[in-house]
CSV table of C-alpha atoms in Angstrom, one decimal:
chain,number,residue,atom,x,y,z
L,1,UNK,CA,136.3,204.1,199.5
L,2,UNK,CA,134.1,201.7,197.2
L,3,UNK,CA,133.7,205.1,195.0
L,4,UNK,CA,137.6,205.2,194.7
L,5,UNK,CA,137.6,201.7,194.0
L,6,UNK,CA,135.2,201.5,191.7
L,7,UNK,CA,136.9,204.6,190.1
L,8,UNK,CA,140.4,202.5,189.8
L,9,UNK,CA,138.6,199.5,188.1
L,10,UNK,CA,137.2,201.3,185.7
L,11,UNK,CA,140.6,203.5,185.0
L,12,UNK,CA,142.4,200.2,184.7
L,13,UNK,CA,140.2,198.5,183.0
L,14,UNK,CA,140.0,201.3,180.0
L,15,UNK,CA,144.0,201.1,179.8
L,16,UNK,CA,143.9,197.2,179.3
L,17,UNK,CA,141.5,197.4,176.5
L,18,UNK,CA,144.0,200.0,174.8
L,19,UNK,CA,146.9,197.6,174.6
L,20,UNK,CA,144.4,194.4,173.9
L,21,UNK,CA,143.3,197.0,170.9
L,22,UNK,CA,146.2,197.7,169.6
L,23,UNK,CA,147.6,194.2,170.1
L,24,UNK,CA,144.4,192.6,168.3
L,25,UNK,CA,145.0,193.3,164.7
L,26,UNK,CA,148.4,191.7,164.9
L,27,UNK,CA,147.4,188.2,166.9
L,28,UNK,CA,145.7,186.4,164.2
L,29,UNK,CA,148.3,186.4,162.0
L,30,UNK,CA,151.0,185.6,164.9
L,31,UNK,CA,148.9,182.5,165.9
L,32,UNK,CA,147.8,181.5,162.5
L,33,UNK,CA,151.5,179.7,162.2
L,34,UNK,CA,153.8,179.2,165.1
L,35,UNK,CA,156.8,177.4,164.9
L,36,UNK,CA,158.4,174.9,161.9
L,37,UNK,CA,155.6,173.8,159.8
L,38,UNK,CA,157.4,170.7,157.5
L,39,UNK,CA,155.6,169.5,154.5
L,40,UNK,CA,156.5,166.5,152.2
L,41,UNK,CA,156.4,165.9,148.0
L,42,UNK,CA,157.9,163.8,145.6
L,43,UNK,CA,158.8,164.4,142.4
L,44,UNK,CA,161.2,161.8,139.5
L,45,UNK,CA,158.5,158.6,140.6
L,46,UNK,CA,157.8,157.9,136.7
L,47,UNK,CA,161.0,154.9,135.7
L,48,UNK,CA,161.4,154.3,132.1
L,49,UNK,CA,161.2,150.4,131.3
L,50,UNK,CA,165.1,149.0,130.9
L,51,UNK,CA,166.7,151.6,133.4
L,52,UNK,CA,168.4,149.7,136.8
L,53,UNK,CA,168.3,152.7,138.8
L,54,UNK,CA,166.6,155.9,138.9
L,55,UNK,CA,167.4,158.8,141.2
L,56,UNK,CA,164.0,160.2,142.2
L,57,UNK,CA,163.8,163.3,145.3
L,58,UNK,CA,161.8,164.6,148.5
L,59,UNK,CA,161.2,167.8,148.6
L,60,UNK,CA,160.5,168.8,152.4
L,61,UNK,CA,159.2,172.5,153.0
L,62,UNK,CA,159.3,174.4,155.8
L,63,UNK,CA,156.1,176.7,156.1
L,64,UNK,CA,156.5,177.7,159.5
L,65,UNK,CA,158.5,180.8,161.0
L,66,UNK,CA,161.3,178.7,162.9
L,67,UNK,CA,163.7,176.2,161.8
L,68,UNK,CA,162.8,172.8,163.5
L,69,UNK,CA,166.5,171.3,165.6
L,70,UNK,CA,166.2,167.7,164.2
L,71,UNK,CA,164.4,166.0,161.6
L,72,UNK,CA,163.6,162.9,160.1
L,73,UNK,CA,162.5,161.3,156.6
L,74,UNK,CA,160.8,158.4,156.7
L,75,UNK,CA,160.0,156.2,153.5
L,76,UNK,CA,157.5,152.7,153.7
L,77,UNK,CA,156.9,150.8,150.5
L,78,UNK,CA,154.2,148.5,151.4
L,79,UNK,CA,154.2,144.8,150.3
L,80,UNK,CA,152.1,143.3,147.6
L,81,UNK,CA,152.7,139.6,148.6
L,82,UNK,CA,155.6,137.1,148.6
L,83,UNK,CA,156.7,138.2,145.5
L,84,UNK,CA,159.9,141.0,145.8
L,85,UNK,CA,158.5,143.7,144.2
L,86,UNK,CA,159.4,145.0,141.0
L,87,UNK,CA,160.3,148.9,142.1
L,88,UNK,CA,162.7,148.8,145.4
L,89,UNK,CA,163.2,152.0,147.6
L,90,UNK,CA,166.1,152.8,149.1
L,91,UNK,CA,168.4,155.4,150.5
L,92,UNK,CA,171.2,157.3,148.4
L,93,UNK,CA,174.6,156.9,149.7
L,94,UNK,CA,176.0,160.0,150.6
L,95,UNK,CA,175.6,163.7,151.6
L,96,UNK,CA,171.7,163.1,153.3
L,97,UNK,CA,173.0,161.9,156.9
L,98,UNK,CA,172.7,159.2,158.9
L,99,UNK,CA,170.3,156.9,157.3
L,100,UNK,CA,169.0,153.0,157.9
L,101,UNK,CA,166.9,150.3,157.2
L,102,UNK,CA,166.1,148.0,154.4
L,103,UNK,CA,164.0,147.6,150.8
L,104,UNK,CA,160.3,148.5,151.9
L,105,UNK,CA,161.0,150.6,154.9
L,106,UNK,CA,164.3,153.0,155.4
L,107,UNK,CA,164.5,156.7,157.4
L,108,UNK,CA,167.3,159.0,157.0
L,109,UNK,CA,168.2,161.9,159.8
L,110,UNK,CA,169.1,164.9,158.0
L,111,UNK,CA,172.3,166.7,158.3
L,112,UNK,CA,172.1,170.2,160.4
L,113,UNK,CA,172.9,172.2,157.1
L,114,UNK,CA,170.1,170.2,155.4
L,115,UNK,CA,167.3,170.9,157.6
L,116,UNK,CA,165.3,173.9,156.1
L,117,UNK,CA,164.7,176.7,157.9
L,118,UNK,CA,161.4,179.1,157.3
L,119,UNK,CA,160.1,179.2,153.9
L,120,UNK,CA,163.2,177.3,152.3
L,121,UNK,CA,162.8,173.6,150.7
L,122,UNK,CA,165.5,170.7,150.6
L,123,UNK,CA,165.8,167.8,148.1
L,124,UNK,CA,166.3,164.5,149.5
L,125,UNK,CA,167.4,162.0,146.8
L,126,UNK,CA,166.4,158.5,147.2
L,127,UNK,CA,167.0,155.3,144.8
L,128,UNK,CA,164.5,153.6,142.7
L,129,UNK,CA,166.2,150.3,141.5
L,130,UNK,CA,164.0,148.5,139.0
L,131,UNK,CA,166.9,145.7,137.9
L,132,UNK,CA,165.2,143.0,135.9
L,133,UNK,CA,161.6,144.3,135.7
L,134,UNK,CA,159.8,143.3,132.5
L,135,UNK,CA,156.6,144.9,132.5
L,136,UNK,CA,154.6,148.4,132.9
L,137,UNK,CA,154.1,148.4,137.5
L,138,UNK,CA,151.6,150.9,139.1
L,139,UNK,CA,152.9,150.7,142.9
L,140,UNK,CA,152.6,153.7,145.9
L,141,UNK,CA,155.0,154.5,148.6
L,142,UNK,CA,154.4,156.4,151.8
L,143,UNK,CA,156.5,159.4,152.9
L,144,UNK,CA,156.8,161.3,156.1
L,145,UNK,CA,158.7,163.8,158.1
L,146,UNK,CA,158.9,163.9,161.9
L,147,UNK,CA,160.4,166.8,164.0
L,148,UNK,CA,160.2,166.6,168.1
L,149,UNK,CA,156.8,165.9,169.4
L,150,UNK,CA,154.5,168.8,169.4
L,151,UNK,CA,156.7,171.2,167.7
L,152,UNK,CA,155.1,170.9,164.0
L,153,UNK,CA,152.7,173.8,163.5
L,154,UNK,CA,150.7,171.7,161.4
L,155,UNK,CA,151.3,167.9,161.5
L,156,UNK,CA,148.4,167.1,158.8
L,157,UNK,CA,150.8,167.5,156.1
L,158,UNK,CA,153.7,165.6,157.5
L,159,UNK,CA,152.4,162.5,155.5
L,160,UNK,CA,151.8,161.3,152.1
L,161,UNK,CA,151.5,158.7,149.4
L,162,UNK,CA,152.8,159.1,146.4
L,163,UNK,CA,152.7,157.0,142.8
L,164,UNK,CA,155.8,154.6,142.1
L,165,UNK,CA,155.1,153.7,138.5
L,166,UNK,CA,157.1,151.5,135.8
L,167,UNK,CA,156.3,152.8,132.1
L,168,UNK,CA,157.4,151.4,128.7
L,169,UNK,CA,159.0,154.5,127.4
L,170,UNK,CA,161.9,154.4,125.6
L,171,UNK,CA,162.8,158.0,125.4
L,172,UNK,CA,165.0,160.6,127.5
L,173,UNK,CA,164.1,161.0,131.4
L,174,UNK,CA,165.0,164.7,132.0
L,175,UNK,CA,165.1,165.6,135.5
L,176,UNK,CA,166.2,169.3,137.3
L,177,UNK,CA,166.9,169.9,140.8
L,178,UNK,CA,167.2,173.9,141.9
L,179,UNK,CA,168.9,175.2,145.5
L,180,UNK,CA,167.6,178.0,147.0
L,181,UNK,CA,169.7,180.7,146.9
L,182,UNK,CA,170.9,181.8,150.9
L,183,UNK,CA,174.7,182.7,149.9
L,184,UNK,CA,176.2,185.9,148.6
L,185,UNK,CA,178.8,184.9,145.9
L,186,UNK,CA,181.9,186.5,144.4
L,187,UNK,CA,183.5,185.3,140.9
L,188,UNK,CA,186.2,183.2,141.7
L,189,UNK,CA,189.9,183.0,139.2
L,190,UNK,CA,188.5,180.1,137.6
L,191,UNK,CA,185.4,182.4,136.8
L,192,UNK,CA,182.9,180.4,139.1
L,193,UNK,CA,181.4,181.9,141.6
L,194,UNK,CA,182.0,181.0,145.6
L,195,UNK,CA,180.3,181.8,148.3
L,196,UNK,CA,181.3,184.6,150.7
L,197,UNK,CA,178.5,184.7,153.4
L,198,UNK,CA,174.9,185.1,154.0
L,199,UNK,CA,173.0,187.1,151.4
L,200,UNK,CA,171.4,190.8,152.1
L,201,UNK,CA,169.7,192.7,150.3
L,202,UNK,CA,171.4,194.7,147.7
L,203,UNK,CA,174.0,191.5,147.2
L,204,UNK,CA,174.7,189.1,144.2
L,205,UNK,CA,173.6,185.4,144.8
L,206,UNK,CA,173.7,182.3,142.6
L,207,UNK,CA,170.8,180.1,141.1
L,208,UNK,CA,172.6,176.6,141.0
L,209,UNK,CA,170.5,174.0,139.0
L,210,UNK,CA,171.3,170.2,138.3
L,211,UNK,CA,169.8,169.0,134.5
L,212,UNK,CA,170.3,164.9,134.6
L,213,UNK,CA,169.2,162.6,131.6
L,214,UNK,CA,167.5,159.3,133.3
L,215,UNK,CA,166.2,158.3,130.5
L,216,UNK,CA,167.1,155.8,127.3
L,217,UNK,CA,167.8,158.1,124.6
L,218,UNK,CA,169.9,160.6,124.4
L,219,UNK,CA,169.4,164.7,124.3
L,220,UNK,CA,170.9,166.9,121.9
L,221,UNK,CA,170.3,170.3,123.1
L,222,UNK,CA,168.8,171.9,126.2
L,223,UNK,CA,166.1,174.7,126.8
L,224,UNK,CA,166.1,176.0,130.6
L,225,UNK,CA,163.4,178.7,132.0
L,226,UNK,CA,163.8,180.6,134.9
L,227,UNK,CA,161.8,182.9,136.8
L,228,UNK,CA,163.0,184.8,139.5
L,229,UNK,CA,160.7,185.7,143.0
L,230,UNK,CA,159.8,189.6,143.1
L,231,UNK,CA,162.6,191.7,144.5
L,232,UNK,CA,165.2,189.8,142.5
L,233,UNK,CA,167.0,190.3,138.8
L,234,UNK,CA,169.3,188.3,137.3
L,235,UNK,CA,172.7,190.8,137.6
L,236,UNK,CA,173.6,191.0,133.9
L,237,UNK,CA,172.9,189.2,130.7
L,238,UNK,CA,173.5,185.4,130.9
L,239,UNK,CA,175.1,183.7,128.0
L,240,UNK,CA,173.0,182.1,125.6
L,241,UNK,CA,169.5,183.2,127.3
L,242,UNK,CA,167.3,186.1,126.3
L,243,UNK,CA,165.6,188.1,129.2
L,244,UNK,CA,161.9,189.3,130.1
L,245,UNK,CA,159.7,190.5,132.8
L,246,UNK,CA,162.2,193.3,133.5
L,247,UNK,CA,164.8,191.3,134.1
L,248,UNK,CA,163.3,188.5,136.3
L,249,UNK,CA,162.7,185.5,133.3
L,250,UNK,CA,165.1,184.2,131.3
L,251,UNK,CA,165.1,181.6,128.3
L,252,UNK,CA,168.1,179.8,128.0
L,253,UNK,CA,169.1,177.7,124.7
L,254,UNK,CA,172.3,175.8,125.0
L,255,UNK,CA,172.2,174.1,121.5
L,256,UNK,CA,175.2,172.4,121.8
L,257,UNK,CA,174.6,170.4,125.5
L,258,UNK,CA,174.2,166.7,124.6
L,259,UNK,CA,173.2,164.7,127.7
L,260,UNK,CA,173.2,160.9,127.2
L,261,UNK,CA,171.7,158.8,129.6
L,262,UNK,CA,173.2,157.6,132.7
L,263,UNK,CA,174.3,154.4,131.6
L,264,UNK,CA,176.4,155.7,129.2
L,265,UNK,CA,178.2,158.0,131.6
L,266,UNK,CA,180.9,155.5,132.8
L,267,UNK,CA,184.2,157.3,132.2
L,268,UNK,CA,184.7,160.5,134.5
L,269,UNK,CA,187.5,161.6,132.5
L,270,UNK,CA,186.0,162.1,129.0
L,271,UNK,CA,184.0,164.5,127.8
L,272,UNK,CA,180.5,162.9,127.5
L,273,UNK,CA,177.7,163.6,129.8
L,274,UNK,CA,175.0,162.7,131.6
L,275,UNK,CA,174.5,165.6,134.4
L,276,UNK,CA,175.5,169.2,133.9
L,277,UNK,CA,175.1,172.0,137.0
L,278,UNK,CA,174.3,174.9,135.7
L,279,UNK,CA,174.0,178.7,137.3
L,280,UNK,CA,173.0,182.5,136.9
L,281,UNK,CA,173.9,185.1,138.8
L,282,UNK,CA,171.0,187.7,140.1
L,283,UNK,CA,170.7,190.6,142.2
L,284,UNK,CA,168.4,191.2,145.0
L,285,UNK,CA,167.0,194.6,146.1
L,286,UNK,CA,168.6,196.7,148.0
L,287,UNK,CA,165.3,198.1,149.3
L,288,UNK,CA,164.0,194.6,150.0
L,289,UNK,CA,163.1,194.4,153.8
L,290,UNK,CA,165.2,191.6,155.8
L,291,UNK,CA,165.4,189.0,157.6
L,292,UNK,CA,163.1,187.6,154.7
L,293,UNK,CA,162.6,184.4,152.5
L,294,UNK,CA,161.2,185.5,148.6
L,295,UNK,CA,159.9,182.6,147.6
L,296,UNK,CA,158.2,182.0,143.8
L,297,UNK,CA,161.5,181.6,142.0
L,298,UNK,CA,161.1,178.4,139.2
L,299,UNK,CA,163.0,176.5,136.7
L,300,UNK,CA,162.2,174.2,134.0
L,301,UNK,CA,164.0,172.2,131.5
L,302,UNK,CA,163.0,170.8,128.1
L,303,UNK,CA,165.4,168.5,125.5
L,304,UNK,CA,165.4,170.1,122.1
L,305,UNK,CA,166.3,166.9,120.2
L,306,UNK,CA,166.8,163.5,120.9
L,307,UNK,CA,169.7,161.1,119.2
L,308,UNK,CA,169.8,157.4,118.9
L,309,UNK,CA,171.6,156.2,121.8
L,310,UNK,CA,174.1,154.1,119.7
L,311,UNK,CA,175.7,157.5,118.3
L,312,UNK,CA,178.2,158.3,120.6
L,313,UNK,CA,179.2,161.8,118.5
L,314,UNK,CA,178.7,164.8,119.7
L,315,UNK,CA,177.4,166.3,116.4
L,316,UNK,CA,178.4,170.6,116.1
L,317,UNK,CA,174.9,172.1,116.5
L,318,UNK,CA,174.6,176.0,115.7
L,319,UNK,CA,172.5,178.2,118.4
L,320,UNK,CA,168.9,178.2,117.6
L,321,UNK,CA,167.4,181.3,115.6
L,322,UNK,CA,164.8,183.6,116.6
L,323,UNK,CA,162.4,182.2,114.7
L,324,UNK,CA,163.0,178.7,114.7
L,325,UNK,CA,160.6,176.6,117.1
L,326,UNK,CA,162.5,173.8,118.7
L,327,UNK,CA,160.9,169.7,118.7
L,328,UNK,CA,160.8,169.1,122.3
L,329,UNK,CA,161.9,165.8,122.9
L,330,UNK,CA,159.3,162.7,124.5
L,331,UNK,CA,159.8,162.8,128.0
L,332,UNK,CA,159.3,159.7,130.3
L,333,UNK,CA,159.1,161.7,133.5
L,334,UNK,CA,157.5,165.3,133.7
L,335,UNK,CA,156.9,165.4,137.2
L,336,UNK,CA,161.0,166.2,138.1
L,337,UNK,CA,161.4,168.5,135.1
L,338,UNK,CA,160.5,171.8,137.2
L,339,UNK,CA,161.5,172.7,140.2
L,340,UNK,CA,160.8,175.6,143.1
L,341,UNK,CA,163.3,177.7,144.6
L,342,UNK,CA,163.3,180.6,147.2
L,343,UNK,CA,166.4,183.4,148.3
L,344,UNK,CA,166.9,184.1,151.7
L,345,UNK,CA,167.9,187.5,152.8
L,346,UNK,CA,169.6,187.8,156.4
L,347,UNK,CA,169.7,191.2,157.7
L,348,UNK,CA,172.9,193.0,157.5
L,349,UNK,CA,175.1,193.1,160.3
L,350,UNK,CA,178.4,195.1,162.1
L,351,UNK,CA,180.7,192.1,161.5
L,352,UNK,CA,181.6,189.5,159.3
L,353,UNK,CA,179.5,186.4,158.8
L,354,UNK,CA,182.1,183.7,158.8
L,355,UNK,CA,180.5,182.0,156.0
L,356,UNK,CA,183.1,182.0,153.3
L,357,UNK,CA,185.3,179.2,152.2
L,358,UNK,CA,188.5,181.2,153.0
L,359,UNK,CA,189.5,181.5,149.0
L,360,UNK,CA,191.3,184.9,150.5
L,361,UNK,CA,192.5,187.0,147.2
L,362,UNK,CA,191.0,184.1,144.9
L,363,UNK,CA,187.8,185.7,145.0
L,364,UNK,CA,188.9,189.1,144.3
L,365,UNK,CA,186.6,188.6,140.9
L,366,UNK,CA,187.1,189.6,137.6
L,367,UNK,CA,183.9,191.3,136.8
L,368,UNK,CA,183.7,192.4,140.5
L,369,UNK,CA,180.4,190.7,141.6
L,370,UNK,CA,180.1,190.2,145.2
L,371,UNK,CA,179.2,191.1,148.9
L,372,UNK,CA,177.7,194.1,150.2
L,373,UNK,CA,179.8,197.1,152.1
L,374,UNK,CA,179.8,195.2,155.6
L,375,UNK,CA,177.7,198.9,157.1
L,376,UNK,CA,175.1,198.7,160.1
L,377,UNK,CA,172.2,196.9,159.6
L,378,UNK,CA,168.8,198.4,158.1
L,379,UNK,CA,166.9,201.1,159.3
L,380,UNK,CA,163.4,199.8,160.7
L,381,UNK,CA,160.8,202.1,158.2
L,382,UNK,CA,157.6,202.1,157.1
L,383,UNK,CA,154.3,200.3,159.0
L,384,UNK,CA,156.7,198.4,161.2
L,385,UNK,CA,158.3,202.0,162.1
L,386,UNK,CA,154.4,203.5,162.7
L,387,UNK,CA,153.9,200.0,164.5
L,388,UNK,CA,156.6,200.2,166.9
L,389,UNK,CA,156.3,204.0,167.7
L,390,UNK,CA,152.6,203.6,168.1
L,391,UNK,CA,153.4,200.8,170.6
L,392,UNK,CA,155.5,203.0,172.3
L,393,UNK,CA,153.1,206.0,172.7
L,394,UNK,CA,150.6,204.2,174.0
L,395,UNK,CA,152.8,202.3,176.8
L,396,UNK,CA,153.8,206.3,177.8
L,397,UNK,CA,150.6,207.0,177.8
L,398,UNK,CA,149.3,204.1,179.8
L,399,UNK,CA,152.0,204.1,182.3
L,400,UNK,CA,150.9,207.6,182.7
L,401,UNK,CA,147.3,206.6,183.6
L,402,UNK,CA,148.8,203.8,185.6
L,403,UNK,CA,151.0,205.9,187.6
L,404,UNK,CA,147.7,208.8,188.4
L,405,UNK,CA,145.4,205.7,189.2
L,406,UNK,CA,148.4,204.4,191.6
L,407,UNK,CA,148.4,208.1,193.5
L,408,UNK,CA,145.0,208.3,193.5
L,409,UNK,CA,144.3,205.0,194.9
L,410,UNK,CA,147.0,205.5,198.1
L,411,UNK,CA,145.1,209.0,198.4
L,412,UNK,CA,141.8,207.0,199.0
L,413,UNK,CA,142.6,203.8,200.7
L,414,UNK,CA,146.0,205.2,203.1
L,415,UNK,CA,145.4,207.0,206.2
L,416,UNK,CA,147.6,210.1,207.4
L,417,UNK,CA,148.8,208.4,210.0
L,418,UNK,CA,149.5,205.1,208.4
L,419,UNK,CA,152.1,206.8,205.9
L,420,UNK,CA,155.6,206.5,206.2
L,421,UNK,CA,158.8,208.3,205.1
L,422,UNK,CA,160.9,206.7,202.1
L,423,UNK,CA,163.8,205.6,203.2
């Protein structure tokens, strides 16, 4: 009988170092991150001399593989002594969520639809008033984001500081602000395009980016580059832009775009500017593998020209040549003149997704962009297909051993007369 056991242990044991082989290639990179994983930046902290108010952004990422349920932005400025100091912090009104506090310590709870999920980003804007200040100011402020206790993968880079600086520049601020691209979009009848639910692969998407001037001088002319993640073209030739890189990079020169700076924009109803949202319709593969988040996707913006800020004329500019290289205009802030993006694919399903704006026969588009053909969802293929089917084999054949090893054991350790009929 101690043969027989010995026998069993042994048959066991060789089955559980099986699975724990096969499972053991794929457990370091489950464990290496578990769960959300937030991470904070800062970009727009540079303030041209003479502006009141400067909107500057947070940028909190989400490295992990799960979208946290609740999260919160904190901001500390520290003091520097009774006197107020000459950059204040603050929240900006609107659109963020529920937010309080005061200048030199605020923290704003973010909206559901603002949290990120895995491997997106969201832009928190914040207000940098500077009313009054006279001279150049090198200050720091302290960021942080805070999820439930223990659920941060990683809470080392929940915190940072960052530089708050005044600079005598008189000279445009650009700044740029890109969304990642999660929605599928169809042309609407005023030839924008509107969402019409998630985005799978195969599907046309939108990259929506904000240009602002924060600056002191106005810019006459605009040069934007994009560059797409892998897996994703832009769908056709956009206007004014000249493609590369097979269709993922794209220079675009809009000559003619005169942003002044934000002080000047005070009439809503005219036609000068300060802020123009701009976006470019791309493709994503239909081979791409999904749920997934592509991430790599950039855009920058550079002035071609400044303009005394006294001229309020739009003068007719003609689009640049080929050949011509293009003065790029002093900048007081280059940290917030690029910005990262990422496209989420969600994996196609039997019904509808619910995530249109009910437009109805609005969006029937006129150049037919738009969703995919509402079929199954995809086919599991390539390693993870081996993967799973190797997985499967070997649970056959270890039940099998499982099941002899069973027998064998009642055979040993079960006397003749201690069996019983099933019932």
């Amino acid at each position: 009988m101690n043969f027989g056991r010995r026998r069993l242990s042994r048959t066991v044991s060789a089955v559980l170092l099986l699975l724990a082989g096969l499972a053991g290639p794929a457990a370091p990179a489950e464990a290496a991150r578990r769960g959300p994983d937030l991470a904070v930046d800062a970009s727009g902290t540079t303030i041209p001399l003479g502006v009141e108010r400067k909107v500057a952004y947070l940028k909190i990422s989400n490295l992990g593989d799960e979208t946290p349920s609740d999260v919160v932005v904190y901001v500390r400025q520290p003091s520097e002594g009774p006197d107020p100091l000459p950059v204040a912090l603050i929240w900006h009104s609107g659109g963020v969520g529920e937010c309080d506090g005061d200048v030199g310590g605020f923290y704003c709870r973010l909206l559901p639809e603002l949290i990120p999920g895995p491997g997106e980003t969201v832009d928190v804007p914040i207000d940098a008033t500077a009313y009054g200040a006279a001279e150049p100011y090198e200050g720091r402020f302290e960021a942080s984001v805070s999820i439930r206790p223990d659920e941060d993968a990683n809470p080392a880079d929940n915190t940072r500081w960052f530089p708050l600086t005044l600079v005598d520049r008189s000279s445009a601020d650009l700044s740029l602000v890109a969304r990642d691209v999660k929605q599928s979009v169809r042309i609407g009848g005023d030839g924008t395009p509107r969402p019409s639910g998630t985005l799978n692969p195969g599907e046309t998407g939108a990259v929506w980016h904000t240009v602002a001037n924060q600056g002191r001088k106005a810019v006459s002319g605009v040069r934007v580059t994009l560059r797409l993640p892998k897996g994703v073209t832009f769908t056709r030739q956009p206007t004014l832009c000249v493609l590369a890189d097979a269709g993922r990079s794209a220079v675009c020169t809009y000559a003619s775009l005169t942003l002044v700076p934000a002080a000047e924009d005070t009439d809503p109803n005219d036609t000068i500017y300060s802020a123009v949202e701009l976006y470019n319709l791309v493709t994503t593969a239909a081979s791409a593998t999904a749920p997934a988040t592509l991430r790599g996707g950039t855009v920058r913006v550079e002035g071609l020209a400044e303009r005394p800020t006294n001229d309020r004329s739009t003068p007719a500019r003609t689009e640049l040549p080929a050949n011509a290289v293009a003065v790029r205009v002093a900048d007081a802030d280059h940290s917030d003149n690029q910005d990262g993006f990422a496209v989420v694919l969600a994996a196609k399903s039997g019904g509808g997704d619910g995530d249109g704006d009910g437009d109805g026969g609005s969006d029937g588009g006129s150049d037919g962009v738009g969703g995919g053909d509402g079929d199954g969802g995809l086919p599991v293929t390539g390693p993870q297909a081996g993967l799973i089917g190797g997985i499967g084999i070997v649970a056959l054949a270890a039940g099998g051993v499982l099941f002899l090893a069973a027998r064998r054991r009642r055979l040993i350790l079960v006397t003749p007369e201690d069996e019983r009929p099933a019932a």
